[in-house]
PDB file of C-alpha atoms in Angstrom:
ATOM      1  CA  MET A   1      46.867 123.357 259.284  1.00 47.00           C
ATOM      2  CA  HIS A   2      46.895 127.125 259.124  1.00 51.00           C
ATOM      3  CA  LYS A   3      46.244 128.661 255.798  1.00 51.00           C
ATOM      4  CA  ILE A   4      49.051 130.801 254.530  1.00 49.00           C
ATOM      5  CA  ASN A   5      47.778 134.145 253.102  1.00 50.00           C
ATOM      6  CA  LEU A   6      49.920 134.950 250.143  1.00 48.00           C
ATOM      7  CA  ARG A   7      50.219 138.664 249.370  1.00 58.00           C
ATOM      8  CA  ARG A   8      48.577 139.603 246.198  1.00 69.00           C
ATOM      9  CA  ILE A   9      50.819 141.114 243.596  1.00 71.00           C
ATOM     10  CA  ASP A  10      49.891 144.702 243.006  1.00 74.00           C
ATOM     11  CA  TYR A  11      50.186 144.883 239.243  1.00 76.00           C
ATOM     12  CA  GLY A  12      48.707 148.354 239.230  1.00 78.00           C
ATOM     13  CA  GLY A  13      51.404 149.649 241.575  1.00 79.00           C
ATOM     14  CA  ILE A  14      54.176 147.896 239.587  1.00 83.00           C
ATOM     15  CA  PHE A  15      52.909 149.436 236.380  1.00 83.00           C
ATOM     16  CA  LEU A  16      52.708 152.853 237.989  1.00 84.00           C
ATOM     17  CA  TYR A  17      56.269 152.690 239.229  1.00 86.00           C
ATOM     18  CA  LEU A  18      57.516 151.485 235.821  1.00 88.00           C
ATOM     19  CA  PHE A  19      55.575 154.259 234.057  1.00 87.00           C
ATOM     20  CA  LEU A  20      56.968 156.952 236.362  1.00 86.00           C
ATOM     21  CA  THR A  21      60.480 155.541 236.086  1.00 88.00           C
ATOM     22  CA  VAL A  22      60.400 155.598 232.312  1.00 88.00           C
ATOM     23  CA  PHE A  23      59.154 159.196 232.224  1.00 86.00           C
ATOM     24  CA  GLY A  24      61.719 160.207 234.850  1.00 82.00           C
ATOM     25  CA  LEU A  25      64.483 158.824 232.691  1.00 85.00           C
ATOM     26  CA  ILE A  26      63.078 160.646 229.642  1.00 86.00           C
ATOM     27  CA  MET A  27      63.173 163.911 231.614  1.00 85.00           C
ATOM     28  CA  LEU A  28      66.860 163.245 232.442  1.00 83.00           C
ATOM     29  CA  LEU A  29      67.817 162.725 228.775  1.00 84.00           C
ATOM     30  CA  PRO A  30      68.420 166.444 227.977  1.00 83.00           C
ATOM     31  CA  LEU A  31      70.809 166.684 230.989  1.00 82.00           C
ATOM     32  CA  VAL A  32      72.618 163.549 229.945  1.00 84.00           C
ATOM     33  CA  TYR A  33      72.889 164.746 226.345  1.00 83.00           C
ATOM     34  CA  MET A  34      74.228 168.103 227.467  1.00 82.00           C
ATOM     35  CA  ALA A  35      76.932 166.426 229.630  1.00 83.00           C
ATOM     36  CA  VAL A  36      77.814 164.026 226.807  1.00 85.00           C
ATOM     37  CA  THR A  37      78.040 166.855 224.252  1.00 82.00           C
ATOM     38  CA  ALA A  38      80.370 168.776 226.553  1.00 82.00           C
ATOM     39  CA  LEU A  39      82.774 165.814 226.394  1.00 83.00           C
ATOM     40  CA  LYS A  40      82.646 165.333 222.629  1.00 82.00           C
ATOM     41  CA  PRO A  41      85.544 166.350 220.388  1.00 80.00           C
ATOM     42  CA  THR A  42      84.903 168.467 217.353  1.00 75.00           C
ATOM     43  CA  SER A  43      84.999 165.418 215.115  1.00 74.00           C
ATOM     44  CA  GLU A  44      81.964 163.908 216.842  1.00 77.00           C
ATOM     45  CA  LEU A  45      79.947 167.070 217.236  1.00 75.00           C
ATOM     46  CA  PHE A  46      78.937 167.360 213.575  1.00 74.00           C
ATOM     47  CA  LEU A  47      78.458 163.679 212.649  1.00 73.00           C
ATOM     48  CA  PHE A  48      75.443 162.750 210.557  1.00 75.00           C
ATOM     49  CA  PRO A  49      73.410 161.026 211.709  1.00 76.00           C
ATOM     50  CA  PRO A  50      74.155 162.487 215.116  1.00 74.00           C
ATOM     51  CA  ARG A  51      75.512 160.149 217.788  1.00 77.00           C
ATOM     52  CA  PHE A  52      74.006 160.372 221.338  1.00 78.00           C
ATOM     53  CA  PHE A  53      76.956 158.942 223.335  1.00 80.00           C
ATOM     54  CA  VAL A  54      80.555 160.018 223.039  1.00 81.00           C
ATOM     55  CA  VAL A  55      83.184 157.602 221.778  1.00 78.00           C
ATOM     56  CA  ASN A  56      86.357 159.541 222.522  1.00 81.00           C
ATOM     57  CA  PRO A  57      85.664 161.815 225.478  1.00 82.00           C
ATOM     58  CA  THR A  58      87.792 164.859 225.873  1.00 81.00           C
ATOM     59  CA  LEU A  59      88.025 167.882 228.152  1.00 82.00           C
ATOM     60  CA  VAL A  60      89.124 170.246 225.328  1.00 80.00           C
ATOM     61  CA  ASN A  61      85.772 172.043 225.400  1.00 80.00           C
ATOM     62  CA  PHE A  62      86.277 172.960 229.074  1.00 82.00           C
ATOM     63  CA  ARG A  63      89.824 174.089 228.313  1.00 79.00           C
ATOM     64  CA  ASP A  64      88.631 176.300 225.534  1.00 76.00           C
ATOM     65  CA  LEU A  65      85.914 177.625 227.803  1.00 76.00           C
ATOM     66  CA  LEU A  66      88.210 178.587 230.604  1.00 74.00           C
ATOM     67  CA  LEU A  67      91.273 179.737 228.596  1.00 72.00           C
ATOM     68  CA  ILE A  68      90.032 181.016 225.272  1.00 61.00           C
ATOM     69  CA  THR A  69      86.355 182.018 225.492  1.00 54.00           C
ATOM     70  CA  GLY A  70      85.558 185.592 226.457  1.00 51.00           C
ATOM     71  CA  THR A  71      87.352 188.873 225.803  1.00 50.00           C
ATOM     72  CA  SER A  72      91.093 189.267 225.791  1.00 53.00           C
ATOM     73  CA  ALA A  73      90.911 191.243 229.017  1.00 68.00           C
ATOM     74  CA  VAL A  74      88.361 189.135 230.941  1.00 73.00           C
ATOM     75  CA  PRO A  75      88.823 185.285 231.182  1.00 78.00           C
ATOM     76  CA  PHE A  76      85.770 183.082 231.595  1.00 78.00           C
ATOM     77  CA  SER A  77      86.862 182.150 235.088  1.00 79.00           C
ATOM     78  CA  ARG A  78      86.177 185.734 236.141  1.00 85.00           C
ATOM     79  CA  PHE A  79      82.492 185.306 235.196  1.00 86.00           C
ATOM     80  CA  ILE A  80      82.359 182.089 237.341  1.00 86.00           C
ATOM     81  CA  PHE A  81      83.964 183.975 240.264  1.00 90.00           C
ATOM     82  CA  ASN A  82      81.454 186.807 239.973  1.00 91.00           C
ATOM     83  CA  SER A  83      78.535 184.357 239.912  1.00 91.00           C
ATOM     84  CA  VAL A  84      79.864 182.575 243.072  1.00 92.00           C
ATOM     85  CA  VAL A  85      80.317 185.836 244.948  1.00 93.00           C
ATOM     86  CA  VAL A  86      76.894 187.257 243.994  1.00 93.00           C
ATOM     87  CA  THR A  87      75.027 184.038 244.603  1.00 93.00           C
ATOM     88  CA  SER A  88      76.737 183.362 247.924  1.00 93.00           C
ATOM     89  CA  GLY A  89      75.979 186.863 249.094  1.00 93.00           C
ATOM     90  CA  ILE A  90      72.290 186.608 248.108  1.00 93.00           C
ATOM     91  CA  VAL A  91      71.838 183.204 249.722  1.00 94.00           C
ATOM     92  CA  VAL A  92      73.680 183.848 252.988  1.00 94.00           C
ATOM     93  CA  GLY A  93      72.362 187.340 253.419  1.00 94.00           C
ATOM     94  CA  GLY A  94      68.827 186.341 252.514  1.00 93.00           C
ATOM     95  CA  VAL A  95      68.834 183.473 254.929  1.00 93.00           C
ATOM     96  CA  LEU A  96      70.061 185.628 257.856  1.00 93.00           C
ATOM     97  CA  ILE A  97      67.637 188.491 257.173  1.00 93.00           C
ATOM     98  CA  SER A  98      64.678 186.098 256.646  1.00 92.00           C
ATOM     99  CA  ALA A  99      65.475 184.245 259.861  1.00 92.00           C
ATOM    100  CA  MET A 100      65.876 187.428 261.953  1.00 92.00           C
ATOM    101  CA  ALA A 101      62.615 188.774 260.538  1.00 90.00           C
ATOM    102  CA  ALA A 102      60.716 185.476 261.093  1.00 90.00           C
ATOM    103  CA  TYR A 103      61.717 185.003 264.694  1.00 90.00           C
ATOM    104  CA  PRO A 104      59.926 188.069 266.156  1.00 89.00           C
ATOM    105  CA  LEU A 105      56.959 187.618 263.796  1.00 89.00           C
ATOM    106  CA  ALA A 106      56.435 184.016 264.996  1.00 87.00           C
ATOM    107  CA  LYS A 107      57.561 184.109 268.645  1.00 86.00           C
ATOM    108  CA  HIS A 108      57.169 187.653 269.969  1.00 84.00           C
ATOM    109  CA  ASN A 109      54.189 189.903 270.673  1.00 85.00           C
ATOM    110  CA  MET A 110      55.599 192.783 268.669  1.00 83.00           C
ATOM    111  CA  PRO A 111      53.415 195.745 267.594  1.00 85.00           C
ATOM    112  CA  PHE A 112      51.694 195.510 264.205  1.00 87.00           C
ATOM    113  CA  LYS A 113      52.799 191.892 263.788  1.00 85.00           C
ATOM    114  CA  SER A 114      49.709 190.870 261.852  1.00 87.00           C
ATOM    115  CA  ALA A 115      49.988 193.870 259.539  1.00 90.00           C
ATOM    116  CA  ILE A 116      53.689 193.227 258.800  1.00 89.00           C
ATOM    117  CA  PHE A 117      53.029 189.587 258.046  1.00 89.00           C
ATOM    118  CA  SER A 118      50.107 190.592 255.750  1.00 89.00           C
ATOM    119  CA  MET A 119      52.492 192.903 253.853  1.00 89.00           C
ATOM    120  CA  ILE A 120      54.952 190.009 253.405  1.00 88.00           C
ATOM    121  CA  VAL A 121      52.170 187.817 252.037  1.00 87.00           C
ATOM    122  CA  ALA A 122      50.981 190.662 249.754  1.00 87.00           C
ATOM    123  CA  ALA A 123      54.626 191.082 248.458  1.00 85.00           C
ATOM    124  CA  LEU A 124      54.510 187.461 247.277  1.00 84.00           C
ATOM    125  CA  MET A 125      51.732 188.409 244.864  1.00 84.00           C
ATOM    126  CA  PHE A 126      53.713 191.066 243.056  1.00 80.00           C
ATOM    127  CA  SER A 127      55.825 190.201 240.021  1.00 78.00           C
ATOM    128  CA  PRO A 128      59.523 190.996 240.328  1.00 77.00           C
ATOM    129  CA  LEU A 129      59.178 193.018 237.132  1.00 79.00           C
ATOM    130  CA  VAL A 130      57.186 195.688 239.097  1.00 81.00           C
ATOM    131  CA  LEU A 131      60.214 196.412 241.273  1.00 81.00           C
ATOM    132  CA  GLN A 132      62.906 196.612 238.592  1.00 84.00           C
ATOM    133  CA  ILE A 133      62.668 200.374 237.872  1.00 86.00           C
ATOM    134  CA  PRO A 134      62.522 201.510 241.512  1.00 87.00           C
ATOM    135  CA  GLN A 135      65.398 199.222 242.376  1.00 87.00           C
ATOM    136  CA  TYR A 136      67.483 200.493 239.521  1.00 89.00           C
ATOM    137  CA  LEU A 137      66.861 204.116 240.504  1.00 89.00           C
ATOM    138  CA  LEU A 138      67.860 203.427 244.143  1.00 89.00           C
ATOM    139  CA  ILE A 139      71.050 201.590 243.159  1.00 89.00           C
ATOM    140  CA  SER A 140      72.139 204.112 240.553  1.00 89.00           C
ATOM    141  CA  ARG A 141      71.497 207.140 242.801  1.00 89.00           C
ATOM    142  CA  SER A 142      73.269 205.565 245.741  1.00 88.00           C
ATOM    143  CA  GLY A 143      76.484 205.227 243.736  1.00 85.00           C
ATOM    144  CA  LEU A 144      76.674 201.423 243.994  1.00 87.00           C
ATOM    145  CA  MET A 145      76.726 200.665 240.262  1.00 89.00           C
ATOM    146  CA  ASN A 146      79.479 198.271 239.022  1.00 89.00           C
ATOM    147  CA  SER A 147      79.844 196.611 242.423  1.00 89.00           C
ATOM    148  CA  TYR A 148      78.876 193.358 243.988  1.00 90.00           C
ATOM    149  CA  PHE A 149      76.618 195.213 246.469  1.00 91.00           C
ATOM    150  CA  ALA A 150      74.513 196.455 243.564  1.00 90.00           C
ATOM    151  CA  MET A 151      73.773 192.889 242.486  1.00 91.00           C
ATOM    152  CA  ILE A 152      73.209 191.567 245.993  1.00 92.00           C
ATOM    153  CA  LEU A 153      71.337 194.219 247.978  1.00 90.00           C
ATOM    154  CA  PRO A 154      68.043 194.274 245.959  1.00 88.00           C
ATOM    155  CA  TYR A 155      67.572 190.545 246.675  1.00 89.00           C
ATOM    156  CA  LEU A 156      68.334 190.304 250.376  1.00 90.00           C
ATOM    157  CA  ALA A 157      64.815 191.116 251.686  1.00 86.00           C
ATOM    158  CA  ALA A 158      63.012 188.008 250.305  1.00 87.00           C
ATOM    159  CA  PRO A 159      59.288 187.735 251.146  1.00 89.00           C
ATOM    160  CA  MET A 160      59.295 184.081 250.343  1.00 89.00           C
ATOM    161  CA  GLY A 161      62.080 183.335 252.901  1.00 88.00           C
ATOM    162  CA  MET A 162      60.357 185.381 255.571  1.00 90.00           C
ATOM    163  CA  PHE A 163      57.003 183.660 254.937  1.00 90.00           C
ATOM    164  CA  LEU A 164      58.489 180.201 254.848  1.00 87.00           C
ATOM    165  CA  MET A 165      60.514 180.603 258.066  1.00 89.00           C
ATOM    166  CA  THR A 166      57.636 182.332 259.920  1.00 89.00           C
ATOM    167  CA  GLN A 167      55.286 179.453 259.078  1.00 86.00           C
ATOM    168  CA  PHE A 168      57.898 176.922 260.197  1.00 85.00           C
ATOM    169  CA  LEU A 169      58.678 178.688 263.445  1.00 87.00           C
ATOM    170  CA  ARG A 170      55.026 178.790 264.431  1.00 85.00           C
ATOM    171  CA  GLN A 171      55.120 175.017 264.677  1.00 83.00           C
ATOM    172  CA  LEU A 172      57.880 175.003 267.269  1.00 81.00           C
ATOM    173  CA  PRO A 173      56.958 174.856 270.963  1.00 83.00           C
ATOM    174  CA  ASP A 174      57.162 178.188 272.888  1.00 82.00           C
ATOM    175  CA  ALA A 175      57.997 176.193 276.105  1.00 85.00           C
ATOM    176  CA  LEU A 176      61.516 175.469 274.702  1.00 84.00           C
ATOM    177  CA  LEU A 177      62.306 179.118 274.184  1.00 85.00           C
ATOM    178  CA  GLU A 178      60.837 180.089 277.600  1.00 85.00           C
ATOM    179  CA  ALA A 179      62.996 177.464 279.250  1.00 86.00           C
ATOM    180  CA  ALA A 180      66.124 178.983 277.661  1.00 84.00           C
ATOM    181  CA  ARG A 181      65.147 182.459 278.825  1.00 86.00           C
ATOM    182  CA  ILE A 182      64.533 181.223 282.408  1.00 85.00           C
ATOM    183  CA  ASP A 183      68.057 179.760 282.373  1.00 84.00           C
ATOM    184  CA  GLY A 184      69.355 183.246 281.655  1.00 84.00           C
ATOM    185  CA  ALA A 185      69.883 183.085 277.871  1.00 82.00           C
ATOM    186  CA  SER A 186      69.614 186.374 276.024  1.00 85.00           C
ATOM    187  CA  GLU A 187      67.473 186.767 272.946  1.00 86.00           C
ATOM    188  CA  TRP A 188      70.485 186.677 270.687  1.00 88.00           C
ATOM    189  CA  LYS A 189      71.666 183.417 272.322  1.00 88.00           C
ATOM    190  CA  VAL A 190      68.164 181.896 272.038  1.00 87.00           C
ATOM    191  CA  PHE A 191      68.126 182.890 268.356  1.00 88.00           C
ATOM    192  CA  TRP A 192      71.531 181.541 267.424  1.00 90.00           C
ATOM    193  CA  VAL A 193      71.702 178.411 269.703  1.00 87.00           C
ATOM    194  CA  ILE A 194      68.095 177.243 269.623  1.00 87.00           C
ATOM    195  CA  VAL A 195      66.173 178.891 266.798  1.00 88.00           C
ATOM    196  CA  MET A 196      68.721 178.622 263.988  1.00 89.00           C
ATOM    197  CA  PRO A 197      69.444 174.923 264.397  1.00 87.00           C
ATOM    198  CA  MET A 198      65.719 174.159 264.551  1.00 86.00           C
ATOM    199  CA  LEU A 199      65.221 176.169 261.392  1.00 86.00           C
ATOM    200  CA  LYS A 200      67.583 174.031 259.327  1.00 85.00           C
ATOM    201  CA  PRO A 201      64.819 172.476 257.111  1.00 84.00           C
ATOM    202  CA  ALA A 202      63.306 175.878 256.276  1.00 85.00           C
ATOM    203  CA  ILE A 203      66.781 177.364 255.771  1.00 88.00           C
ATOM    204  CA  SER A 204      67.710 174.553 253.397  1.00 85.00           C
ATOM    205  CA  THR A 205      64.523 174.960 251.420  1.00 85.00           C
ATOM    206  CA  PHE A 206      64.859 178.724 251.045  1.00 89.00           C
ATOM    207  CA  ALA A 207      68.595 178.450 250.315  1.00 89.00           C
ATOM    208  CA  LEU A 208      67.805 176.034 247.501  1.00 88.00           C
ATOM    209  CA  PHE A 209      65.182 178.249 245.925  1.00 88.00           C
ATOM    210  CA  SER A 210      67.313 181.329 246.414  1.00 91.00           C
ATOM    211  CA  PHE A 211      70.422 179.643 244.965  1.00 92.00           C
ATOM    212  CA  ILE A 212      68.577 178.465 241.839  1.00 89.00           C
ATOM    213  CA  SER A 213      67.084 181.932 241.231  1.00 89.00           C
ATOM    214  CA  ALA A 214      70.320 183.870 241.837  1.00 90.00           C
ATOM    215  CA  TRP A 215      72.610 181.486 239.981  1.00 91.00           C
ATOM    216  CA  ASN A 216      70.489 181.454 236.792  1.00 88.00           C
ATOM    217  CA  ASP A 217      69.445 185.174 236.755  1.00 88.00           C
ATOM    218  CA  PRO A 218      71.374 187.311 234.217  1.00 87.00           C
ATOM    219  CA  TYR A 219      69.341 190.443 235.115  1.00 88.00           C
ATOM    220  CA  PRO A 220      71.517 191.935 237.945  1.00 88.00           C
ATOM    221  CA  SER A 221      74.769 191.949 235.973  1.00 87.00           C
ATOM    222  CA  MET A 222      72.961 193.134 232.834  1.00 87.00           C
ATOM    223  CA  VAL A 223      71.392 196.118 234.554  1.00 88.00           C
ATOM    224  CA  TYR A 224      73.583 197.070 237.474  1.00 90.00           C
ATOM    225  CA  THR A 225      76.948 196.741 235.785  1.00 88.00           C
ATOM    226  CA  THR A 226      78.419 198.381 232.719  1.00 86.00           C
ATOM    227  CA  VAL A 227      81.963 196.908 232.807  1.00 86.00           C
ATOM    228  CA  GLN A 228      82.817 193.434 231.506  1.00 84.00           C
ATOM    229  CA  GLU A 229      84.765 192.503 234.628  1.00 85.00           C
ATOM    230  CA  MET A 230      81.565 192.472 236.711  1.00 87.00           C
ATOM    231  CA  LYS A 231      79.424 190.291 234.465  1.00 87.00           C
ATOM    232  CA  THR A 232      78.193 186.929 235.736  1.00 88.00           C
ATOM    233  CA  LEU A 233      77.967 183.455 234.280  1.00 85.00           C
ATOM    234  CA  PRO A 234      74.408 183.520 232.846  1.00 85.00           C
ATOM    235  CA  LEU A 235      75.127 186.655 230.846  1.00 82.00           C
ATOM    236  CA  ALA A 236      78.429 185.238 229.653  1.00 79.00           C
ATOM    237  CA  ILE A 237      76.614 182.087 228.397  1.00 78.00           C
ATOM    238  CA  GLN A 238      74.191 184.222 226.453  1.00 74.00           C
ATOM    239  CA  THR A 239      77.192 185.891 224.837  1.00 70.00           C
ATOM    240  CA  ILE A 240      78.647 182.480 223.875  1.00 68.00           C
ATOM    241  CA  SER A 241      75.392 181.220 222.447  1.00 60.00           C
ATOM    242  CA  GLY A 242      75.013 184.140 219.964  1.00 56.00           C
ATOM    243  CA  GLY A 243      77.137 186.086 217.513  1.00 50.00           C
ATOM    244  CA  ALA A 244      79.891 185.081 215.165  1.00 46.00           C
ATOM    245  CA  GLY A 245      81.314 181.544 215.413  1.00 48.00           C
ATOM    246  CA  VAL A 246      78.227 180.193 217.165  1.00 52.00           C
ATOM    247  CA  VAL A 247      78.472 176.900 215.167  1.00 51.00           C
ATOM    248  CA  ALA A 248      82.067 176.377 216.080  1.00 53.00           C
ATOM    249  CA  ARG A 249      81.216 176.970 219.741  1.00 66.00           C
ATOM    250  CA  VAL A 250      78.694 174.156 220.123  1.00 73.00           C
ATOM    251  CA  GLY A 251      81.062 172.112 222.328  1.00 74.00           C
ATOM    252  CA  THR A 252      82.119 175.150 224.327  1.00 78.00           C
ATOM    253  CA  LEU A 253      78.479 176.180 224.866  1.00 79.00           C
ATOM    254  CA  ALA A 254      77.665 172.695 226.077  1.00 80.00           C
ATOM    255  CA  ALA A 255      80.578 172.801 228.516  1.00 82.00           C
ATOM    256  CA  ALA A 256      79.398 176.227 229.767  1.00 81.00           C
ATOM    257  CA  SER A 257      75.781 174.940 230.133  1.00 81.00           C
ATOM    258  CA  PHE A 258      77.084 171.874 232.032  1.00 83.00           C
ATOM    259  CA  LEU A 259      79.016 174.088 234.435  1.00 83.00           C
ATOM    260  CA  MET A 260      75.945 176.223 234.845  1.00 84.00           C
ATOM    261  CA  ILE A 261      73.618 173.371 235.789  1.00 85.00           C
ATOM    262  CA  LEU A 262      76.032 171.252 237.857  1.00 85.00           C
ATOM    263  CA  PRO A 263      76.009 173.440 240.993  1.00 86.00           C
ATOM    264  CA  THR A 264      72.171 173.491 240.964  1.00 85.00           C
ATOM    265  CA  ILE A 265      72.022 169.669 240.898  1.00 84.00           C
ATOM    266  CA  LEU A 266      74.572 169.332 243.669  1.00 85.00           C
ATOM    267  CA  VAL A 267      72.736 171.843 245.892  1.00 84.00           C
ATOM    268  CA  PHE A 268      69.429 170.079 245.292  1.00 81.00           C
ATOM    269  CA  ILE A 269      70.929 166.667 246.166  1.00 82.00           C
ATOM    270  CA  LEU A 270      72.343 168.101 249.431  1.00 80.00           C
ATOM    271  CA  THR A 271      69.128 169.823 250.497  1.00 77.00           C
ATOM    272  CA  GLN A 272      66.285 167.537 249.178  1.00 74.00           C
ATOM    273  CA  ARG A 273      65.670 165.796 252.505  1.00 73.00           C
ATOM    274  CA  MET A 274      65.409 169.094 254.374  1.00 70.00           C
ATOM    275  CA  VAL A 275      63.036 170.409 251.677  1.00 68.00           C
ATOM    276  CA  LEU A 276      60.611 167.555 252.308  1.00 64.00           C
ATOM    277  CA  GLN A 277      60.699 168.142 256.045  1.00 63.00           C
ATOM    278  CA  THR A 278      59.816 171.792 255.514  1.00 59.00           C
ATOM    279  CA  MET A 279      56.891 170.978 253.272  1.00 56.00           C
ATOM    280  CA  ALA A 280      55.548 168.678 256.014  1.00 54.00           C
ATOM    281  CA  HIS A 281      55.914 171.177 258.879  1.00 53.00           C
ATOM    282  CA  SER A 282      55.694 174.704 257.540  1.00 47.00           C
ATOM    283  CA  GLY A 283      51.934 174.839 256.986  1.00 46.00           C
ATOM    284  CA  LEU A 284      52.273 174.731 253.237  1.00 43.00           C
ATOM    285  CA  LYS A 285      50.954 171.201 253.079  1.00 41.00           C
ATOM    286  CA  GLU A 286      47.311 171.077 252.246  1.00 39.00           C
TER     287      GLU A 286
END
C-alpha cells in the first residue's frame, strides 16, 4: 500500500491571514462609519450613547447638500462640476504629456536624453511647495486667473508620470517598434497604435495617483481663483466643516465627505490590477 502524504495544516499562515483580515476590517471602519453617518437622519445623529449603524436610513443629508448648502448664488453641484472638470483635465492632459515625453526618452536616440531624464528624476526630489510662488506669478501675469486653465496647466508636466512611463517603456522590445516602422508606419502611428496600448498599466497607475492628488487638493481653487463660482469640492467641504452651524451640519458634512471619497474608491477598484502590473514591470520593484 502506498502511504498517503497528508498536507500539514499551516497554522502560522492561517493566523497571519486572520490577523491581516481583522486589521483590514479595522482600517475600513472609518469609511463605513462615514457612509453610515451620511445616511442618518437628524434624530439619530445626536443619540447618546452614539449608535454605529443607522436604523432609519435617509437621503435627506444629500438633498440638503445639493440644494441648500453653499451660497445663494452658487449651488453645491457647481463645486462638484468644477472638481470634475479640473481633475479630468489634469489626469487626461498629464497622461498624454507624460506618454509623449516618455516615448522618445525610452525608445529614441535623442540628444541630451540622459541629461533630460536626470532632470526629471531630480524634479521628483523637490517639494511642490517650492514651486507654488513661481507658478502663481506665471499664472497671474499671463491673465489666466479665475479660469479652469489656471487650475490645470501647472500640473500637466508631471515628473512622476514621465519617470514611471519611461521606466515601463524601457522594458518593451525594440523589435516590435522596428517591425512597425518597416511596414511603413509613421512615428505618430507607432505611438498611438502600439505604444499607447502597451502603456496601459503605467497609464492606469499614473492616472490613479494623479486623480487622487487632483481630486483632494484644495490649493488650486484657493490660490488661482477669487470668485465663488470657480471653487472646487475640497475647498467647499472645508467651508462646510467650519463656521456657524457646524453642529447642525454633521450629516451634511458626512454626505459631502462620502461624495468626496467615493470616486477615489471607484477609480482604485478599476485600476488596481493595472497598478500591480506596473509595479512588476516598470523597474520600481526591488
